[in-house]
Coordinates of C-alpha atoms and ligand atoms in Angstrom, one line a residue:
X10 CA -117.3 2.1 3.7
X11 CA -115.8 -0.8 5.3
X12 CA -115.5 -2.6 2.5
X13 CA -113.5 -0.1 0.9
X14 CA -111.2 0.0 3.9
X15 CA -111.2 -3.5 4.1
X16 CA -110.3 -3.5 0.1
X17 CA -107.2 -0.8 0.6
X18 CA -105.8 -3.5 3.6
X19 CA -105.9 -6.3 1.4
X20 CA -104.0 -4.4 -1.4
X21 CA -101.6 -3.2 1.2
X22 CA -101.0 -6.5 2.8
X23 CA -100.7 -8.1 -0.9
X24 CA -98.4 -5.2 -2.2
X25 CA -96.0 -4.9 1.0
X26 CA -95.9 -9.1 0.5
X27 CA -94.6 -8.8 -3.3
X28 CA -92.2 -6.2 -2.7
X29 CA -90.8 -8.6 0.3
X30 CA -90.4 -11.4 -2.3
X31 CA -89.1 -9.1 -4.7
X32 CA -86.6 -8.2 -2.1
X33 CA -85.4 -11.4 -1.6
X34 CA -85.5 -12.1 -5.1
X35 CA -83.3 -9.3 -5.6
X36 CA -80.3 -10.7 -3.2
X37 CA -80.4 -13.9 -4.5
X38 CA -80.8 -13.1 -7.9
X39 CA -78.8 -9.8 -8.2
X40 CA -78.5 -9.6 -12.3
X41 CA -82.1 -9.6 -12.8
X42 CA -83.3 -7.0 -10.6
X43 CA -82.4 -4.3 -12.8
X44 CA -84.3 -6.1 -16.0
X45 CA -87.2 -6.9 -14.0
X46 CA -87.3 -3.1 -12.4
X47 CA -89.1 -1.3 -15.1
X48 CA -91.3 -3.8 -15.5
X49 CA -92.4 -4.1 -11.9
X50 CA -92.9 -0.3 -11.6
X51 CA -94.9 -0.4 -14.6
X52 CA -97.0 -3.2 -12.7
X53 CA -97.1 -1.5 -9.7
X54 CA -97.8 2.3 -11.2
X55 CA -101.5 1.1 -12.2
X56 CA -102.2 0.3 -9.0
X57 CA -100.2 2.9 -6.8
X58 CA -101.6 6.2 -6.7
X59 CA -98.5 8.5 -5.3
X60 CA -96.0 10.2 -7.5
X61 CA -92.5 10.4 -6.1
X62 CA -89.8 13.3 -6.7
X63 CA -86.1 13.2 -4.9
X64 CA -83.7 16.0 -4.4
X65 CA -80.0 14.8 -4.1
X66 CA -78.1 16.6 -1.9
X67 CA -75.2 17.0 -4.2
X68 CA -75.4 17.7 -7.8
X69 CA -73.3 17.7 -10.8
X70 CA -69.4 16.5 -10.7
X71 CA -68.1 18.9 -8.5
X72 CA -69.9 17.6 -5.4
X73 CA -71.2 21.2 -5.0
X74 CA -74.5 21.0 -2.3
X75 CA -77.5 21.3 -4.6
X76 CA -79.5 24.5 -4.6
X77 CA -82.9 23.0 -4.4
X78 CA -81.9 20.2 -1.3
X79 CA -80.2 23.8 1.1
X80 CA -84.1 25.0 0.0
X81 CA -86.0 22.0 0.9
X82 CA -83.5 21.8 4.3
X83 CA -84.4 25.1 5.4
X84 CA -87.7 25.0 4.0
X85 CA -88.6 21.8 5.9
X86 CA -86.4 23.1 9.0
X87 CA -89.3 25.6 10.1
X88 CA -92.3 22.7 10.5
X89 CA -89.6 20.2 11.3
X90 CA -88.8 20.9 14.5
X91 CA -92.6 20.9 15.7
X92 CA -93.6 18.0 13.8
X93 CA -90.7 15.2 12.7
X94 CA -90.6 12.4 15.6
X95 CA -86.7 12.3 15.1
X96 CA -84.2 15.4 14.2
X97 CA -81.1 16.1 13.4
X98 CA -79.1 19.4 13.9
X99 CA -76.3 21.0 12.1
X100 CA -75.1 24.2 11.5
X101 CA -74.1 25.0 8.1
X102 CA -71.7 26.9 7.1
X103 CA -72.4 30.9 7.2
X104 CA -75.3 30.0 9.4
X105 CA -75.7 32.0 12.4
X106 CA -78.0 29.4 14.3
X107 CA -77.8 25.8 14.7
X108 CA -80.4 24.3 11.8
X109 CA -82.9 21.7 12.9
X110 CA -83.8 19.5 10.5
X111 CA -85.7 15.7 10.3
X112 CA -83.4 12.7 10.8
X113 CA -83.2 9.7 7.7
X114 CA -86.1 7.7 7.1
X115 CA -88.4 10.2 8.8
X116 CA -91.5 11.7 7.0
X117 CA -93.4 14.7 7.5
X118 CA -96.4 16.3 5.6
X119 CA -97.0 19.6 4.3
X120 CA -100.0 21.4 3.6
X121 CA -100.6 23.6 0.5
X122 CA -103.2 24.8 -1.2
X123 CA -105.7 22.2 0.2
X124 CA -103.5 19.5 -0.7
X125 CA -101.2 16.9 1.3
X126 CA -97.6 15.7 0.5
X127 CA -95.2 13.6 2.5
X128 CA -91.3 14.8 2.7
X129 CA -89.5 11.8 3.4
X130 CA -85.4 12.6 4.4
X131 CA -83.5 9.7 2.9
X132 CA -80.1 8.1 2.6
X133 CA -78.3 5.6 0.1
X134 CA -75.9 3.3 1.8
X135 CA -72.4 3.8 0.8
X136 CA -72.3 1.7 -2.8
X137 CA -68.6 0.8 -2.7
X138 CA -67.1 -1.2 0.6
X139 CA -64.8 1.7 0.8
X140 CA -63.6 2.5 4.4
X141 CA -63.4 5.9 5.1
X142 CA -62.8 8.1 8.1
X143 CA -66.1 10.0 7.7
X144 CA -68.6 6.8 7.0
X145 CA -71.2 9.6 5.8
X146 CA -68.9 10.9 3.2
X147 CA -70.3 7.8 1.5
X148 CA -74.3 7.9 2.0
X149 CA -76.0 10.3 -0.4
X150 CA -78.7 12.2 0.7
X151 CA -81.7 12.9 -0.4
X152 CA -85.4 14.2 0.6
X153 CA -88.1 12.7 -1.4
X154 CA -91.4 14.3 -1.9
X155 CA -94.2 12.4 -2.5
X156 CA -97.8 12.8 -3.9
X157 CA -101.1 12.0 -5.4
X158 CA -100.8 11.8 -8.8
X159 CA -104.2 13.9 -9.4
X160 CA -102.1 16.9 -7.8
X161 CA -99.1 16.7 -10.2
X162 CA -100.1 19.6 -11.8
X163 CA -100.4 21.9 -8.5
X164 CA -96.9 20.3 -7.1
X165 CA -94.4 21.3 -10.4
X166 CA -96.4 24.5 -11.3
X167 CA -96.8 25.7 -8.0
X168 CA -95.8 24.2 -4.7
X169 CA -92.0 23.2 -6.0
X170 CA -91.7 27.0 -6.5
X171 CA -93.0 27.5 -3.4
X172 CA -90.8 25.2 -1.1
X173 CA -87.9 27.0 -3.0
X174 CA -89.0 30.4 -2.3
X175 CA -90.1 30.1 1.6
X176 CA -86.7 27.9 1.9
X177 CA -84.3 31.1 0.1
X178 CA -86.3 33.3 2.7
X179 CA -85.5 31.3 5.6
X180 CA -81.7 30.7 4.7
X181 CA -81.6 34.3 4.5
X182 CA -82.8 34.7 7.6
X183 CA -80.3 32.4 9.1
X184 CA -77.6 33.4 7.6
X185 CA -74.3 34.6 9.2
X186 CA -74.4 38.4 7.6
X187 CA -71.0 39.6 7.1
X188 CA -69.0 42.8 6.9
X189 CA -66.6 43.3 4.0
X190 CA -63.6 45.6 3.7
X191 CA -61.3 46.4 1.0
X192 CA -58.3 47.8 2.8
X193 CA -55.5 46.4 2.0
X194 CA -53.3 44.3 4.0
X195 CA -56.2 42.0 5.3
X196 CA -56.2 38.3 4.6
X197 CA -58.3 37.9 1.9
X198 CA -60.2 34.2 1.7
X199 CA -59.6 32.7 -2.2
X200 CA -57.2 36.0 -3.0
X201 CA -60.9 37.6 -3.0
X202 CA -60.5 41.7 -3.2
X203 CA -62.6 42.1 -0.1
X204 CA -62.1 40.5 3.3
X205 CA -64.7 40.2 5.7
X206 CA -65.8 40.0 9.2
X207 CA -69.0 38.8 10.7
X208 CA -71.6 41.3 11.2
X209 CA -73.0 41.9 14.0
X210 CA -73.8 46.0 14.3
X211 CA -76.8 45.9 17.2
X212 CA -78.2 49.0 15.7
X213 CA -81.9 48.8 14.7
X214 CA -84.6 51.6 13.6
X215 CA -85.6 51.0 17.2
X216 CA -82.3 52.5 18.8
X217 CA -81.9 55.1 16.2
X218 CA -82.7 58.2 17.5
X219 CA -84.9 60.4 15.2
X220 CA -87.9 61.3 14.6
X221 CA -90.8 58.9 14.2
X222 CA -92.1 59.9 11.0
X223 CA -89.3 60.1 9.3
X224 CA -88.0 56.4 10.3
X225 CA -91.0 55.1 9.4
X226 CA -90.7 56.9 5.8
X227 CA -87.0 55.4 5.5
X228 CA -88.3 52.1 6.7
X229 CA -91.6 52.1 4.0
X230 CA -89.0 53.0 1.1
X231 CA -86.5 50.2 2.2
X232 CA -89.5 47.9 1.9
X233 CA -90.8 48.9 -1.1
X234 CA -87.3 48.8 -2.4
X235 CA -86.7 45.1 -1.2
X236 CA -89.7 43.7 -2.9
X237 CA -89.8 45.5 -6.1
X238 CA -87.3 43.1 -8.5
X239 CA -89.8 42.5 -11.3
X240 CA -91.3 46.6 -11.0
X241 CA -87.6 47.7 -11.6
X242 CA -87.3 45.2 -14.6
X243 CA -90.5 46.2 -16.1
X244 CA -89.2 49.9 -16.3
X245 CA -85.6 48.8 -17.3
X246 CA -83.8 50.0 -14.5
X247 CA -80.7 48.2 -12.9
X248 CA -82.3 46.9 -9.1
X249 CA -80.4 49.4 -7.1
X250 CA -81.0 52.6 -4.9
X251 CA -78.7 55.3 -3.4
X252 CA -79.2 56.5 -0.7
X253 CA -76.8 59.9 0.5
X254 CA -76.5 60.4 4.3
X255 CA -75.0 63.8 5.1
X256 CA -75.1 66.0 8.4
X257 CA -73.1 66.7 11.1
X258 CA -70.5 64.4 12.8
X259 CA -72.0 62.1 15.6
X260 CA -75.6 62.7 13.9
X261 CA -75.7 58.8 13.1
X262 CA -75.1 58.4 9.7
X263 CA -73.0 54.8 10.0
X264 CA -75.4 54.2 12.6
X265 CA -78.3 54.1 10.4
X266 CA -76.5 52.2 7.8
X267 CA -76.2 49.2 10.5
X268 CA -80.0 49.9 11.1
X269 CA -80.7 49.4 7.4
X270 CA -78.3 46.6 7.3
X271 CA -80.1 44.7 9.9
X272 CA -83.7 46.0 8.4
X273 CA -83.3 44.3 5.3
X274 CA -80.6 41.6 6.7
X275 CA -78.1 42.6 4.1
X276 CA -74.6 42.4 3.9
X277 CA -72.3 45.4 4.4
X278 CA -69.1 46.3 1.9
X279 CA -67.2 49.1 3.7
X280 CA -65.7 50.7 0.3
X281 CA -62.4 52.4 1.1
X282 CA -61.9 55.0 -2.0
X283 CA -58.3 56.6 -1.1
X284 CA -56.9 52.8 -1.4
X285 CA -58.7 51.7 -4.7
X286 CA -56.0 52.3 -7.3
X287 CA -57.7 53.0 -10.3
X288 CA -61.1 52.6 -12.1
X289 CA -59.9 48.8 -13.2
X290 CA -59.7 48.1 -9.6
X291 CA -62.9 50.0 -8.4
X292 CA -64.8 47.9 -11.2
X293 CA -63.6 44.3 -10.0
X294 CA -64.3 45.4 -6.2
X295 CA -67.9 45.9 -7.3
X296 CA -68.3 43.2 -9.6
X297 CA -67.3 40.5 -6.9
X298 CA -70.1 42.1 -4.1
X299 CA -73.2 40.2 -4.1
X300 CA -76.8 41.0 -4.4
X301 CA -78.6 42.0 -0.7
X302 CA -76.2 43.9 0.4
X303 CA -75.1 47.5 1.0
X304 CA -72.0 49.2 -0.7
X305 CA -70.7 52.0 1.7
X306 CA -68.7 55.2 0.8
X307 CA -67.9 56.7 4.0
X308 CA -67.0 60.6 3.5
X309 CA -67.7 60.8 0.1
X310 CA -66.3 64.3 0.0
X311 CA -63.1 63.4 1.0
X312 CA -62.7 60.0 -0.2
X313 CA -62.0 61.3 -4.0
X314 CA -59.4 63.3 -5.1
X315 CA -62.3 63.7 -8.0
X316 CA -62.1 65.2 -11.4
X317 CA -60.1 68.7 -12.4
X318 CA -63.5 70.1 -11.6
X319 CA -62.0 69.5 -7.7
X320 CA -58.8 70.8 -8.3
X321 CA -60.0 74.4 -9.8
X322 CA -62.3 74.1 -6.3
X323 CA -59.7 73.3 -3.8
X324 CA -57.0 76.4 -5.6
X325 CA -60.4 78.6 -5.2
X326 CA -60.5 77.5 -1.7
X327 CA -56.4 77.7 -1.5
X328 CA -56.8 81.5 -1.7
X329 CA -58.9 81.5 1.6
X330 CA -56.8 81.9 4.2
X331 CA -57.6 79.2 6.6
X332 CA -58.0 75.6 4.4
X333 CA -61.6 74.5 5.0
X334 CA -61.9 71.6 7.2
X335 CA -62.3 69.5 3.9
X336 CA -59.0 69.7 2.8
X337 CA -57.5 69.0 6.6
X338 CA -60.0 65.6 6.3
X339 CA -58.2 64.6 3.0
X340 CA -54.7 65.4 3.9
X341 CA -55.0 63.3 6.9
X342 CA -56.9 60.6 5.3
X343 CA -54.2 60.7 2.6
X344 CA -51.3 60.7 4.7
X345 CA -52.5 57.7 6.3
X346 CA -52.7 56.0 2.9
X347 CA -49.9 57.8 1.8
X348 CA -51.6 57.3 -1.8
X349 CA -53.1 58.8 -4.1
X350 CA -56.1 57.2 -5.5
X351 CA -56.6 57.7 -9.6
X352 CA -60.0 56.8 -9.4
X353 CA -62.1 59.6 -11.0
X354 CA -65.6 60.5 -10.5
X355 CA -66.5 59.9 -14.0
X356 CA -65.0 56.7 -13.0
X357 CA -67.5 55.9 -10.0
X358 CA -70.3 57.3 -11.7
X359 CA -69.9 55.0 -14.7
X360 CA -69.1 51.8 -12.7
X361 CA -71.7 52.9 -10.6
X362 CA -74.7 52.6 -13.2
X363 CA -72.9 50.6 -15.9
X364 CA -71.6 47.8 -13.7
X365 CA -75.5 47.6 -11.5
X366 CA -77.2 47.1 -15.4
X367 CA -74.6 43.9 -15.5
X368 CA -74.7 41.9 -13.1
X369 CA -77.8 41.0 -10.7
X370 CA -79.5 43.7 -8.5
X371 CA -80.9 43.7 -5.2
X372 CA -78.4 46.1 -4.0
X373 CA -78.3 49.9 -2.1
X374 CA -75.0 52.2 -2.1
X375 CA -75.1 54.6 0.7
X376 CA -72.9 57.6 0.4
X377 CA -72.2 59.5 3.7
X378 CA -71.0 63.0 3.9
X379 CA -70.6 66.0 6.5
X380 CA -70.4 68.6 3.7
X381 CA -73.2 67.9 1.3
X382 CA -72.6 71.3 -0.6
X383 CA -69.2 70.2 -1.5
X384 CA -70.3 67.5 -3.5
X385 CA -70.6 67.5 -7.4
X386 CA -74.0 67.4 -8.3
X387 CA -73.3 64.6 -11.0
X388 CA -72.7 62.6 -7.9
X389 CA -76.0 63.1 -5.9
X390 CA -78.3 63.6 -8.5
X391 CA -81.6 61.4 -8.6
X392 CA -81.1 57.8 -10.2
X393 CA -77.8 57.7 -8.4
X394 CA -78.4 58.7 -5.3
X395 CA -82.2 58.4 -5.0
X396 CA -83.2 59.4 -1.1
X397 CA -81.2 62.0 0.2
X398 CA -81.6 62.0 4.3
X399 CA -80.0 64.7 6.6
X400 CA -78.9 63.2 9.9
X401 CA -79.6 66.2 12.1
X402 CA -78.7 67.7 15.7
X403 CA -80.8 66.3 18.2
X404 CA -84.4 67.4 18.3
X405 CA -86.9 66.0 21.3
X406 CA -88.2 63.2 19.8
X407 CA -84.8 61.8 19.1
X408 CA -83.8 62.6 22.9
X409 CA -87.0 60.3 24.0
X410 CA -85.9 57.4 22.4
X411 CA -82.3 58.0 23.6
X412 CA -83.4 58.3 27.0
X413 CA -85.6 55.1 26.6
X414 CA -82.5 53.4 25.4
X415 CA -80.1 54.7 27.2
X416 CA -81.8 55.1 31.1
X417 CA -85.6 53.1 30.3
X418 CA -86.7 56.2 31.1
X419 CA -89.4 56.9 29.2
X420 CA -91.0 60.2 31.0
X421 CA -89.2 62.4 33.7
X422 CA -90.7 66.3 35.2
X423 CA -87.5 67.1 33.9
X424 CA -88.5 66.0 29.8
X425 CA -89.7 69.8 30.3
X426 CA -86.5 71.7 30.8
X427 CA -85.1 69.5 28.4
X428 CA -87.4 70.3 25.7
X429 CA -87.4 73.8 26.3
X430 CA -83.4 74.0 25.8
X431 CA -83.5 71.7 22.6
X432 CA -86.3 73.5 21.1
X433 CA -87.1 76.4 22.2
X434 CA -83.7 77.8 22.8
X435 CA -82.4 75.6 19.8
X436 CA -79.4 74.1 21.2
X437 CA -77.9 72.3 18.8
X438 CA -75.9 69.1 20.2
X439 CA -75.5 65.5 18.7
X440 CA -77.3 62.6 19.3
X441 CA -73.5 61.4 19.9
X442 CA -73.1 63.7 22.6
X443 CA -76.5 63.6 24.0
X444 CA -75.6 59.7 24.3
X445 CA -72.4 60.5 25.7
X446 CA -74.3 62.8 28.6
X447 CA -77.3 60.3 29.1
X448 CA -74.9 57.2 29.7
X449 CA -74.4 56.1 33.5
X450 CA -70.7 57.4 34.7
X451 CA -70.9 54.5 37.1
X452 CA -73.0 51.7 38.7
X453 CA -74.4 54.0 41.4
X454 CA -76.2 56.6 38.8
X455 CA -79.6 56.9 38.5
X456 CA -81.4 58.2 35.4
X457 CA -82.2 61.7 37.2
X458 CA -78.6 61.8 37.8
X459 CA -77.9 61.6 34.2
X460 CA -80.6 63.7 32.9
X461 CA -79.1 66.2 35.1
X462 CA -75.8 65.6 33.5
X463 CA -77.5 66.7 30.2
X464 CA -79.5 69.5 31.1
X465 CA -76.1 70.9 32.2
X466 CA -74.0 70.0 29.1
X467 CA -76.9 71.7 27.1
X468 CA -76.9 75.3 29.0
X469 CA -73.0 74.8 28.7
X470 CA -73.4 74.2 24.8
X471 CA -75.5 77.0 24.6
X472 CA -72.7 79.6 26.5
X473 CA -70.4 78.0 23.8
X474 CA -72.6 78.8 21.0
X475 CA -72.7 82.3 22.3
X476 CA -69.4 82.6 22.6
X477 CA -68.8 81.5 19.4
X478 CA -71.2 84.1 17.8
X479 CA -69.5 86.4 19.3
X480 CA -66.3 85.4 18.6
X481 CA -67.3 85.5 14.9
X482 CA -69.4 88.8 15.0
X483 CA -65.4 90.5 16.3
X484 CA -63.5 88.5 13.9
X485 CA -65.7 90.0 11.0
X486 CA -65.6 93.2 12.5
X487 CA -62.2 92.9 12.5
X488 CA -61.8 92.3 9.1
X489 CA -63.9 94.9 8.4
X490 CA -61.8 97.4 10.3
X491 CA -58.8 95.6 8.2
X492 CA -60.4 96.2 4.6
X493 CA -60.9 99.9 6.0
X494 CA -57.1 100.1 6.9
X495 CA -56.6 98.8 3.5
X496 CA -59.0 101.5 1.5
X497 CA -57.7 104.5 3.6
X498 CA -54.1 103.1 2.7
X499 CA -54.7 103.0 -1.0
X500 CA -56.9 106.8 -0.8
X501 CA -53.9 108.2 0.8
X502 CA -51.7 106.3 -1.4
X503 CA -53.7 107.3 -4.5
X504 CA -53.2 111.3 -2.9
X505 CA -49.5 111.3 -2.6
X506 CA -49.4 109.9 -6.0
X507 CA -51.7 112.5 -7.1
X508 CA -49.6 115.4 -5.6
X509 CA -46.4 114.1 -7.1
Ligands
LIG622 N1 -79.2 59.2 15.6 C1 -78.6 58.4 16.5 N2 -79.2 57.4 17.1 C2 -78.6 56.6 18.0 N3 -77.2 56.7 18.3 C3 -76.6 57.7 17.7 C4 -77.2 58.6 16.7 N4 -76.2 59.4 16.3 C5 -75.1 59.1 16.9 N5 -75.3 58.1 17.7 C6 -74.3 57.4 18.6 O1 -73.1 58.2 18.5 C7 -72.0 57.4 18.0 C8 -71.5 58.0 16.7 O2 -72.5 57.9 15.8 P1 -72.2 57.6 14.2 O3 -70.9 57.0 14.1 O4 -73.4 57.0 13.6 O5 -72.1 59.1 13.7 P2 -71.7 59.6 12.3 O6 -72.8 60.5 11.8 O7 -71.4 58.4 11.4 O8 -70.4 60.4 12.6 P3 -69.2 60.8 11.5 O9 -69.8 61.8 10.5 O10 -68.1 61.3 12.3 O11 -68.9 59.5 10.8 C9 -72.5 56.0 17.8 O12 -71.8 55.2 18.8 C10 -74.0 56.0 18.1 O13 -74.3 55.1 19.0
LIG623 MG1 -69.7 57.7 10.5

């Protein structure tokens, strides 16, 4: 065994001493280096066991950052930090953390599959004795990978993919997520249609309050909807999912969007209907989102001035005598545009699973909605909007995890009385307004204070909610003394007519 060691020194010592001559030989002789090159790898290759592989950092003419080096950076940048002797850190642009990664000419290994490679993070000088104001302009970078030649086969097949895979995951990890808009009058970065915002929604599946069960089968469906590219193109659908949100105001329905948002670190476009034109303009607003990310249509029911189908429905609704709170929601969301938006529901639905089938996937579209029964049924039906999830009043188990978020309380004697009122007596109230109730007035409040607060607001919610029976019983008794008026008008009408 020593002999072999002793063996692997020599060559060492004799190889490290030629390439020193060759070295030399090079600066003094400077035209022949390039002839003799290929000829000295060849030399050298029989006796050198490694393979080597580099990544430039840029590629291509337009100086554009390659793909595969931003993978092998953030790739590298999670085993860097513990193992290279030397770092550097940067944050890149969109990045929301600073990125560690190994400085030049230092080397770490990686591990896969039972195998070893070195990651070496390299620079060429600058070539050309240019001066410039940012010396590194100049150096190229590179990381080069190197390897046993007997594992060639595991490295391209395998391990290459790999590093590129674990890096994409990590860079989306780090990533700066963003919030997009499309209403007008924003600046919009390279005359895109959407501007943007960095997001940064604190809402998580932890904060929401709802019940347990059903977060977790939101959560599983998110998942499986995350990781299921190649199941989607086996059955030859376009890699999307709709999800409709409807339920009362305050129930949490953008609140859960920021919860999936952050769930599946996707990016958010906030699509404003009433100030898309026309379809033209609805199709190049969703051609330019990208994938992992969520298109939102807040108020669906009153974002489209939809098809005649609407129109017959709202001169139905005209003959009511008080316009339904629909129509009050559209005029004031119109006047505020002052516009009125041509895009059609045929419109939305045919951008909406024509446009996913052309370009990429990976994306959800939420619609929200307080009047679900108002919508067309072409609009929520299944392959368009897949999971339909009612955001409801509050129930108990939503008023625990408020209570844990908003006081850290997580049990109090007076969880009974509370429980009781929500549902027993079946007061209905928000999780908005059970917030509201729950959040300390002032430094001094105590949680007991504030769960006091509540139990109040409740009993008062449920006088209202008598009240308002009431109030409605003797508004349709009224009309039902009215309609009588009406009859015994006509009968005696009829009579007089008949006597005549
Ligand atoms: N289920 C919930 N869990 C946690 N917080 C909630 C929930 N519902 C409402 N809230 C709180 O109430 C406020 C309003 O909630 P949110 O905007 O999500 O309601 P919404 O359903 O979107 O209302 P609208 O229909 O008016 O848009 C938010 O600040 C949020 O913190
Ligand atoms: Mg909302």
């Amino acid at each position: 065994m020593a002999m072999m060691g002793q063996l692997w020194t020599n060559t060492g010592s004799a190889l490290a001493t030629l390439m020193f001559v060759y070295t030399i030989f090079k600066q003094f002789f400077p035209l022949f280096g390039p002839q003799l090159e290929p000829f000295l790898y060849r030399l050298f290759g029989r006796f050198y066991p490694y393979i080597q592989i580099t990544f430039h950092e840029y590629s291509g003419e337009h100086f554009k950052r390659s793909e595969a080096y931003l993978g092998i950076q953030s790739y590298l940048s999670k085993d860097s930090s513990a193992r290279a002797k030397k770092l550097k850190a940067n944050t890149t642009k969109g990045s929301k953390s600073i990125v560690l990664s190994m400085d030049d000419k230092e080397e770490i290994t990686d591990d896969f599959e039972g195998i070893r490679v070195w990651w070496q993070s390299k620079k060429e000088g600058a070539t050309r004795q240019s001066f410039s104001f940012y010396p590194e302009a100049n150096e190229k970078r590179y990381y080069m990978l190197r390897f046993h030649r007997r594992d060639r086969e595991v490295i391209i097949e395998r391990y290459l993919e790999h590093v590129m895979r674990e890096g994409k995951t990590i860079e989306q990890k780090n990533r700066e997520r963003k919030l997009y808009s499309n209403t007008p009058g924003q600046s919009h970065g390279n005359n895109s249609k959407w501007s943007h915002v960095t997001f940064e929604h604190p809402a998580t599946f932890d904060t929401l309050a709802m019940e347990e069960n059903k977060k977790e089968e939101i959560k599983s469906d998110l998942i499986k909807f995350s990781k299921s590219k190649d199941y989607y193109k086996k059955i030859g659908k376009a890699w999307k999912r709709g999800y409709l949100l409807f339920g009362p105001p305050g129930t949490g329905k953008s609140t859960m969007i920021a919860a999936m948002a952050n769930f599946l670190e996707y990016d958010v476009y906030d699509l404003e209907l009433t100030t898309v034109k026309d379809n033209t303009h609805l199709r190049r607003l969703l051609i330019e989102t990208s994938a992992k990310s969520i298109i939102v249509i807040e108020d669906i029911d009153c974002s489209l001035n939809l098809t005649g189908q609407r129109k017959k429905k709202e001169e139905e609704e005209e003959d009511g005598d008080d316009k339904n709170t629909i129509e009050k929601k559209m005029m004031m969301k119109n006047e505020g545009e002052n516009k009125e938006s041509k895009v059609t529901l045929s419109g939305l639905l045919n951008f909406i699973d024509g446009l996913w089938s052309a370009c990429g996937g990976e994306r959800i579209i939420v619609f929200t909605t307080n009047f679900v029964d108002k919508l067309d049924p072409a609009l929520i039906r299944k392959g368009r909007m897949d999971k339909h999830i009612e955001m409801s009043y509050c129930c108990f188990e939503a008023f625990k995890v408020l209570a844990k978020n908003y006081l850290d309380v997580e049990e109090s004697e007076m969880f009974e009385e509370i429980k009781r009122l929500l549902e027993v007596e079946e007061i209905k109230m928000t999780p908005a307004d059970v917030g509201e109730n729950l959040l300390p007035k002032s430094e001094k409040e105590g949680g007991e204070t504030c769960l006091k607060r509540l139990i109040e607001a409740l009993k008062e919610e449920k006088e209202e909610a008598k009240k308002k029976v009431e109030e409605e019983e003797e508004e349709k008794q009224r009309k039902k003394e009215k309609v009588k008026e009406i009859e015994a008008e006509k009968e005696k009408k009829k009579k007089i007519e008949e006597e005549n």
